[in-house]
Short mmCIF file of C-alpha atoms and ligand atoms in Angstrom, two decimals:
data_model
loop_
_atom_site.label_atom_id
_atom_site.label_comp_id
_atom_site.label_asym_id
_atom_site.label_seq_id
_atom_site.Cartn_x
_atom_site.Cartn_y
_atom_site.Cartn_z
CA MET G 1 -2.44 -7.02 23.44
CA SER G 2 -3.72 -4.70 20.75
CA GLY G 3 -4.05 -6.66 17.58
CA VAL G 4 -7.05 -5.92 15.38
CA THR G 5 -9.45 -8.53 14.05
CA LEU G 6 -12.10 -8.04 11.39
CA ASP G 7 -14.69 -10.78 11.37
CA HIS G 8 -16.85 -10.91 8.24
CA VAL G 9 -17.15 -7.13 8.10
CA ILE G 10 -19.73 -5.71 5.71
CA LYS G 11 -20.55 -2.11 4.80
CA ARG G 12 -23.61 -0.93 2.95
CA TYR G 13 -24.61 2.60 2.05
CA GLY G 14 -28.35 2.17 1.58
CA ALA G 15 -28.72 -0.59 -0.98
CA THR G 16 -25.12 -0.30 -2.17
CA GLN G 17 -22.72 -2.76 -0.62
CA VAL G 18 -19.12 -1.53 -0.73
CA ILE G 19 -17.36 -3.98 1.67
CA HIS G 20 -18.28 -7.60 1.06
CA GLY G 21 -17.40 -9.59 4.16
CA VAL G 22 -13.78 -8.94 5.07
CA ASP G 23 -11.94 -11.31 7.45
CA LEU G 24 -8.55 -10.16 8.66
CA ASP G 25 -6.16 -10.66 11.59
CA ILE G 26 -3.65 -7.93 12.34
CA GLN G 27 -1.13 -8.90 15.00
CA ASP G 28 -0.13 -6.77 17.98
CA GLY G 29 2.62 -4.38 16.84
CA GLU G 30 2.19 -5.19 13.17
CA PHE G 31 2.40 -2.56 10.43
CA CYS G 32 -0.51 -3.45 8.14
CA VAL G 33 -1.07 -1.61 4.86
CA PHE G 34 -4.40 -1.60 2.99
CA VAL G 35 -3.61 -1.03 -0.66
CA GLY G 36 -5.69 -1.00 -3.83
CA PRO G 37 -6.97 1.28 -6.56
CA SER G 38 -9.19 4.26 -5.86
CA GLY G 39 -12.68 3.26 -4.74
CA CYS G 40 -11.74 -0.28 -3.61
CA GLY G 41 -12.88 0.43 -0.04
CA LYS G 42 -9.60 0.99 1.82
CA SER G 43 -10.66 4.22 3.53
CA THR G 44 -14.09 2.86 4.35
CA LEU G 45 -12.53 -0.17 6.03
CA LEU G 46 -10.09 2.00 8.01
CA ARG G 47 -12.87 4.37 9.05
CA MET G 48 -14.90 1.41 10.24
CA VAL G 49 -11.98 0.38 12.49
CA ALA G 50 -11.81 3.99 13.70
CA GLY G 51 -15.55 4.09 14.37
CA LEU G 52 -16.07 6.97 11.93
CA GLU G 53 -18.24 4.73 9.75
CA GLU G 54 -20.84 2.38 11.16
CA THR G 55 -20.21 -1.31 10.54
CA THR G 56 -23.31 -2.75 8.85
CA GLU G 57 -22.54 -6.38 9.71
CA GLY G 58 -19.68 -8.30 11.27
CA ARG G 59 -17.38 -7.67 14.21
CA ILE G 60 -14.28 -5.58 14.86
CA THR G 61 -12.05 -6.47 17.80
CA ILE G 62 -9.14 -4.46 19.18
CA GLY G 63 -7.08 -6.47 21.65
CA THR G 64 -9.72 -8.49 23.46
CA ARG G 65 -12.45 -5.84 23.19
CA ASP G 66 -15.34 -5.94 20.73
CA VAL G 67 -15.35 -2.32 19.56
CA THR G 68 -17.89 -2.71 16.74
CA ARG G 69 -20.46 -0.42 18.34
CA LEU G 70 -18.14 1.79 20.42
CA ASP G 71 -17.62 5.51 19.84
CA PRO G 72 -14.31 6.44 18.16
CA SER G 73 -12.99 7.95 21.40
CA ASP G 74 -13.54 4.68 23.29
CA ARG G 75 -11.69 2.44 20.84
CA GLY G 76 -8.09 3.25 21.80
CA VAL G 77 -7.23 4.38 18.28
CA ALA G 78 -5.76 7.60 16.89
CA MET G 79 -6.12 8.57 13.27
CA VAL G 80 -3.83 10.61 11.04
CA PHE G 81 -5.54 12.11 7.99
CA GLN G 82 -4.26 13.21 4.61
CA THR G 83 -5.45 16.75 5.36
CA TYR G 84 -3.52 17.25 8.62
CA ALA G 85 -6.64 18.82 10.28
CA LEU G 86 -4.60 21.09 12.57
CA TYR G 87 -6.11 24.06 14.42
CA PRO G 88 -4.68 27.13 12.66
CA HIS G 89 -4.88 29.44 15.70
CA MET G 90 -2.94 27.08 17.97
CA THR G 91 0.80 26.55 18.18
CA VAL G 92 2.39 23.18 17.42
CA GLN G 93 2.57 22.49 21.15
CA GLU G 94 -1.08 23.38 21.70
CA ASN G 95 -2.21 21.36 18.70
CA MET G 96 -0.44 18.27 19.98
CA GLY G 97 -1.71 18.63 23.54
CA PHE G 98 -5.27 19.68 22.72
CA GLY G 99 -6.83 16.20 22.81
CA LEU G 100 -5.41 15.48 26.25
CA LYS G 101 -6.46 18.91 27.52
CA MET G 102 -10.04 18.28 26.40
CA THR G 103 -10.11 14.96 28.26
CA GLY G 104 -8.94 16.69 31.45
CA HIS G 105 -5.39 15.37 31.73
CA PRO G 106 -3.11 17.27 34.15
CA LYS G 107 -0.92 19.95 32.60
CA SER G 108 2.32 18.30 33.72
CA GLU G 109 1.36 15.07 31.96
CA ILE G 110 0.41 16.91 28.78
CA THR G 111 3.74 18.79 28.79
CA ARG G 112 5.65 15.55 29.28
CA LYS G 113 3.82 13.70 26.52
CA VAL G 114 4.09 16.56 24.04
CA ALA G 115 7.83 16.81 24.78
CA GLU G 116 8.25 13.09 24.14
CA ALA G 117 6.34 13.21 20.84
CA SER G 118 8.25 16.32 19.81
CA ARG G 119 11.55 14.54 20.47
CA ILE G 120 10.51 11.48 18.43
CA LEU G 121 9.35 13.64 15.52
CA LYS G 122 12.14 16.26 15.76
CA LEU G 123 9.70 19.10 16.28
CA ASP G 124 11.51 20.77 19.21
CA ASP G 125 12.45 23.84 17.16
CA TYR G 126 8.88 24.46 16.02
CA LEU G 127 6.81 24.08 19.18
CA THR G 128 5.77 27.74 19.39
CA ARG G 129 4.97 28.13 15.67
CA LYS G 130 1.50 28.05 14.20
CA PRO G 131 0.65 25.63 11.33
CA ALA G 132 0.74 28.43 8.70
CA ALA G 133 4.46 28.84 9.39
CA LEU G 134 5.25 25.15 8.80
CA SER G 135 6.03 23.16 5.67
CA GLY G 136 3.68 20.38 4.56
CA GLY G 137 6.00 17.73 6.00
CA GLN G 138 6.23 19.54 9.34
CA ARG G 139 2.44 19.87 9.51
CA GLN G 140 2.05 16.17 8.88
CA ARG G 141 4.57 15.49 11.67
CA VAL G 142 2.46 17.60 14.04
CA ALA G 143 -0.62 15.57 13.04
CA ILE G 144 1.31 12.38 13.79
CA GLY G 145 2.55 13.94 17.06
CA ARG G 146 -1.03 14.59 18.08
CA ALA G 147 -1.77 10.89 17.58
CA ILE G 148 1.33 9.79 19.55
CA VAL G 149 0.45 12.05 22.48
CA ARG G 150 -2.83 10.20 22.92
CA GLY G 151 -0.96 6.93 23.44
CA PRO G 152 -3.33 4.83 21.34
CA GLU G 153 -3.27 1.06 21.09
CA VAL G 154 -3.64 1.36 17.32
CA PHE G 155 -2.55 4.09 14.90
CA LEU G 156 -4.66 4.56 11.79
CA PHE G 157 -3.18 6.42 8.82
CA ASP G 158 -5.41 7.45 5.89
CA GLU G 159 -3.15 8.28 2.91
CA PRO G 160 -1.07 10.55 5.16
CA LEU G 161 1.55 11.41 2.54
CA SER G 162 -0.63 12.12 -0.48
CA ASN G 163 -0.47 15.90 -0.06
CA LEU G 164 3.33 16.02 0.02
CA ASP G 165 5.67 16.44 -2.92
CA ALA G 166 7.68 13.43 -4.07
CA GLU G 167 10.84 14.18 -2.11
CA LEU G 168 9.02 14.87 1.15
CA ARG G 169 6.95 11.78 0.68
CA VAL G 170 10.05 9.63 0.67
CA GLU G 171 11.40 11.44 3.71
CA MET G 172 8.17 11.06 5.67
CA ARG G 173 7.86 7.43 4.63
CA VAL G 174 11.21 6.75 6.25
CA GLU G 175 10.14 8.70 9.34
CA ILE G 176 6.95 6.68 9.70
CA ALA G 177 8.93 3.44 9.39
CA ARG G 178 11.33 4.72 12.08
CA LEU G 179 8.39 5.75 14.27
CA HIS G 180 6.93 2.26 14.04
CA LYS G 181 10.25 0.74 15.06
CA GLU G 182 10.57 3.13 17.98
CA ILE G 183 7.09 2.86 19.48
CA GLY G 184 6.17 -0.60 18.22
CA ALA G 185 2.40 0.02 18.22
CA THR G 186 -0.03 -1.65 15.85
CA MET G 187 -0.46 0.51 12.76
CA ILE G 188 -2.93 0.34 9.89
CA TYR G 189 -2.03 2.44 6.91
CA VAL G 190 -4.11 3.14 3.81
CA THR G 191 -2.49 4.01 0.50
CA HIS G 192 -3.03 3.56 -3.23
CA ASP G 193 0.75 3.66 -3.68
CA GLN G 194 2.24 0.19 -3.92
CA VAL G 195 5.74 1.55 -3.23
CA GLU G 196 4.57 2.85 0.16
CA ALA G 197 2.90 -0.50 0.79
CA MET G 198 6.03 -2.47 -0.13
CA THR G 199 8.42 -0.33 1.91
CA LEU G 200 6.35 0.15 5.07
CA ALA G 201 4.32 -2.98 5.58
CA ASP G 202 4.88 -6.11 7.63
CA LYS G 203 1.62 -7.24 6.08
CA ILE G 204 -0.07 -5.97 2.92
CA VAL G 205 -3.78 -6.38 2.33
CA VAL G 206 -4.59 -5.97 -1.38
CA LEU G 207 -8.19 -4.88 -1.87
CA ARG G 208 -10.33 -4.74 -4.98
CA ALA G 209 -13.97 -3.70 -5.14
CA GLY G 210 -14.55 -4.24 -1.41
CA ARG G 211 -12.92 -7.68 -1.23
CA ILE G 212 -9.50 -8.90 -0.14
CA GLU G 213 -7.56 -10.26 -3.08
CA GLN G 214 -4.54 -11.41 -1.08
CA VAL G 215 -2.84 -10.84 2.27
CA GLY G 216 0.87 -11.35 2.83
CA ALA G 217 4.33 -9.99 3.53
CA PRO G 218 5.47 -7.61 0.77
CA MET G 219 8.02 -9.97 -0.80
CA ASP G 220 5.62 -12.91 -0.58
CA LEU G 221 3.07 -10.98 -2.64
CA TYR G 222 5.79 -9.97 -5.09
CA ARG G 223 7.17 -13.48 -5.47
CA ASP G 224 4.00 -15.48 -5.19
CA PRO G 225 0.87 -13.54 -6.27
CA ASP G 226 -2.40 -15.49 -6.28
CA ASN G 227 -3.93 -13.79 -9.30
CA ARG G 228 -3.36 -11.36 -12.12
CA PHE G 229 -4.68 -8.40 -10.15
CA VAL G 230 -2.17 -8.77 -7.30
CA ALA G 231 0.62 -9.64 -9.76
CA GLY G 232 -0.07 -6.44 -11.70
CA PHE G 233 -0.53 -4.26 -8.64
CA ILE G 234 2.58 -5.21 -6.67
CA GLY G 235 5.86 -4.29 -8.37
CA SER G 236 6.97 -1.24 -10.29
CA PRO G 237 6.92 -0.97 -13.27
CA ALA G 238 4.00 -3.39 -13.33
CA MET G 239 4.26 -6.99 -14.48
CA ASN G 240 3.80 -7.53 -18.24
CA PHE G 241 1.11 -9.92 -19.47
CA VAL G 242 1.06 -11.64 -22.85
CA SER G 243 -1.41 -14.20 -24.12
CA GLY G 244 -0.42 -17.80 -24.61
CA THR G 245 -1.94 -21.17 -25.42
CA VAL G 246 -0.98 -24.55 -23.98
CA GLN G 247 0.23 -26.90 -26.73
CA GLY G 248 1.60 -30.23 -25.55
CA ASP G 249 4.59 -29.60 -23.28
CA THR G 250 4.95 -25.97 -24.17
CA ILE G 251 3.03 -22.72 -24.15
CA SER G 252 3.04 -20.91 -27.45
CA SER G 253 2.74 -17.16 -27.57
CA ALA G 254 2.66 -14.87 -30.58
CA GLY G 255 3.84 -12.08 -28.28
CA LEU G 256 6.97 -13.82 -27.08
CA GLY G 257 7.81 -15.64 -30.31
CA ALA G 258 9.60 -18.67 -28.85
CA PRO G 259 7.41 -21.04 -26.81
CA VAL G 260 7.97 -21.38 -23.08
CA ALA G 261 7.98 -24.62 -21.08
CA LYS G 262 4.69 -25.74 -19.59
CA THR G 263 5.40 -25.94 -15.86
CA ILE G 264 1.79 -26.38 -14.77
CA ALA G 265 -0.94 -28.95 -15.05
CA ALA G 266 -2.97 -27.48 -17.89
CA GLN G 267 -5.00 -28.90 -20.73
CA ASP G 268 -4.06 -28.67 -24.37
CA GLY G 269 -5.60 -25.59 -25.86
CA GLN G 270 -6.06 -23.79 -22.53
CA ASN G 271 -5.62 -20.05 -22.89
CA VAL G 272 -3.25 -18.52 -20.39
CA LEU G 273 -1.65 -15.22 -19.56
CA ILE G 274 2.12 -15.25 -19.20
CA GLY G 275 3.31 -12.78 -16.56
CA LEU G 276 6.82 -11.39 -16.83
CA ARG G 277 8.26 -8.69 -14.63
CA PRO G 278 10.31 -5.97 -16.39
CA GLU G 279 13.29 -6.79 -14.14
CA HIS G 280 13.25 -10.45 -15.20
CA LEU G 281 13.48 -9.79 -18.93
CA ALA G 282 16.56 -9.01 -20.98
CA ILE G 283 17.11 -7.84 -24.55
CA THR G 284 19.51 -9.02 -27.24
CA ALA G 285 19.99 -7.39 -30.62
CA GLY G 286 18.19 -8.50 -33.78
CA GLY G 287 14.65 -9.82 -33.46
CA ALA G 288 10.99 -9.19 -34.06
CA HIS G 289 10.29 -6.97 -31.04
CA ARG G 290 10.39 -3.26 -31.64
CA VAL G 291 11.64 -0.73 -29.08
CA ASP G 292 9.19 2.19 -29.27
CA LEU G 293 10.67 4.32 -26.54
CA THR G 294 13.30 4.22 -23.85
CA GLU G 295 13.31 6.03 -20.53
CA SER G 296 16.59 6.40 -18.71
CA LEU G 297 16.53 7.00 -14.98
CA GLY G 298 20.32 6.77 -14.71
CA GLY G 299 21.07 3.49 -13.00
CA VAL G 300 18.23 1.82 -14.80
CA SER G 301 16.40 2.28 -18.14
CA TYR G 302 13.00 1.11 -19.28
CA ALA G 303 12.48 -0.04 -22.85
CA TYR G 304 8.87 0.12 -24.05
CA ILE G 305 8.45 -2.63 -26.60
CA THR G 306 5.79 -3.75 -29.07
CA CYS G 307 5.62 -7.51 -29.58
CA PRO G 308 4.91 -9.03 -33.02
CA SER G 309 1.40 -9.71 -31.67
CA GLY G 310 0.93 -6.00 -30.97
CA GLU G 311 1.05 -6.55 -27.19
CA LYS G 312 3.08 -3.99 -25.25
CA ILE G 313 5.71 -4.82 -22.69
CA VAL G 314 8.32 -3.03 -20.60
CA VAL G 315 11.85 -4.32 -20.05
CA GLU G 316 14.24 -3.06 -17.42
CA GLU G 317 17.83 -2.57 -18.56
CA ARG G 318 20.96 -1.93 -16.52
CA GLY G 319 24.64 -1.76 -17.41
CA ASP G 320 26.32 0.04 -20.32
CA HIS G 321 24.59 -1.56 -23.29
CA ARG G 322 21.02 -0.39 -23.44
CA SER G 323 18.62 -0.37 -26.34
CA SER G 324 17.47 2.69 -28.27
CA GLU G 325 14.23 3.74 -29.88
CA GLY G 326 13.64 1.89 -33.18
CA ASP G 327 15.86 -1.11 -32.31
CA MET G 328 14.56 -4.52 -33.34
CA VAL G 329 15.36 -6.90 -30.48
CA ASN G 330 14.98 -10.37 -29.04
CA LEU G 331 13.49 -10.99 -25.63
CA GLN G 332 15.37 -13.20 -23.18
CA ILE G 333 13.02 -14.80 -20.70
CA ASP G 334 14.08 -16.15 -17.34
CA PRO G 335 12.05 -19.37 -16.96
CA ASP G 336 12.46 -19.26 -13.17
CA HIS G 337 10.63 -15.95 -13.05
CA LEU G 338 7.61 -16.61 -15.17
CA PHE G 339 4.03 -16.54 -13.91
CA LEU G 340 1.07 -18.24 -15.52
CA PHE G 341 -2.58 -17.26 -15.06
CA ASP G 342 -5.77 -18.70 -16.44
CA ALA G 343 -6.92 -16.29 -19.17
CA GLN G 344 -10.57 -16.46 -18.06
CA THR G 345 -10.45 -16.55 -14.26
CA GLU G 346 -7.13 -14.66 -14.03
CA GLN G 347 -6.19 -16.95 -11.15
CA ARG G 348 -2.60 -18.09 -10.89
CA LEU G 349 -1.77 -21.51 -12.34
CA ARG G 350 0.89 -23.22 -10.25
P1 ADP F 401 -10.82 4.06 -1.40
O1 ADP F 401 -10.45 4.59 -0.07
O2 ADP F 401 -10.27 2.69 -1.66
O3 ADP F 401 -10.52 5.00 -2.54
P2 ADP F 401 -13.51 4.32 -0.39
O4 ADP F 401 -13.42 3.49 0.82
O5 ADP F 401 -13.42 5.81 -0.20
O6 ADP F 401 -12.40 3.85 -1.43
O7 ADP F 401 -14.85 4.00 -1.16
C1 ADP F 401 -15.27 2.68 -1.44
C2 ADP F 401 -16.56 2.71 -2.21
O8 ADP F 401 -17.61 3.20 -1.38
C3 ADP F 401 -16.52 3.59 -3.42
O9 ADP F 401 -17.17 2.93 -4.48
C4 ADP F 401 -17.29 4.82 -2.99
O10 ADP F 401 -17.93 5.42 -4.08
C5 ADP F 401 -18.28 4.25 -2.01
N1 ADP F 401 -18.69 5.22 -0.98
C6 ADP F 401 -17.88 5.84 -0.08
N2 ADP F 401 -18.58 6.65 0.73
C7 ADP F 401 -19.88 6.53 0.34
C8 ADP F 401 -21.11 7.12 0.79
N3 ADP F 401 -21.16 7.97 1.81
N4 ADP F 401 -22.26 6.74 0.14
C9 ADP F 401 -22.21 5.86 -0.88
N5 ADP F 401 -21.09 5.28 -1.33
C10 ADP F 401 -19.94 5.61 -0.73
#
């Protein structure tokens, strides 16, 4: 059993509180991703689990052990950092085995564990090289290998792919997913990249300003966000928001033109935000929406549109007939994929 539980965890730096009472259950073997914009407290929370930051209040449990006041080395965790933190004068093999050597493990055991990690991470051809002679992706694999060798109950990843170029990032993302499948350990992974969160996580924890906004499986957050923040953060390109006002059985919106059906219990005159994902909108020719710009990625294009209200939205287009810059178009809205939020509280209206 090596799940992780956070029980009303608080972090203060002097008088500044940066984590405001986080409660979270991470199951044994789960891949949990902390995601949120820069400064929301993801790294602080991860470092508190690692024991690299003191927990001001609350309790952290790993398996059945209260680790809140334990040293990092006694917690059964291994951390992988963005900046690999390899020893430059040691070979790949020595870097991976160093932790075990320092804790007095027999040489035969170290050799066996390094060989196993090397096999999993396909590092066999590089074992005698030093970090300077490795690519960024290979260095990050060595850093992950060093964590595997320690046989932790919980792996902690702090933005491990941020220093890699786009192509390598995708490659390493797949490798980390494969690694999780192969070793099945509990993993906590910090990123600001919602694509990494969506593709890797069993469970995503969306953080904002030191608080959890929502916890859920990736597709649950995508399909059923609790508030505007989560709706706008999960999904790429981001969800569009246009203002609307409840009028009788419909919601009128200068941005959309045609009113949409009122599917929620809301009072006449209530101001709402209508959330529409780019992939759930379509375009037909001739209308009051202007296409300012199009971006073609090949299989898919994005049309950047200005509404009659001046609000900006993005529409995803596929197929052969795609709009061009300067086109005046109509928006086709899919009423089954429309989200409503209170304009003041930004909470979802269901
Ligand atoms: P993230 O990882 O989400 O980018 P961090 O966890 O690094 O965010 O930081 C969360 C907040 O805590 C930020 O507002 C940051 O400025 C603040 N913070 C981090 N470290 C310290 C520190 N040593 N002293 C004061 N504030 C800090």
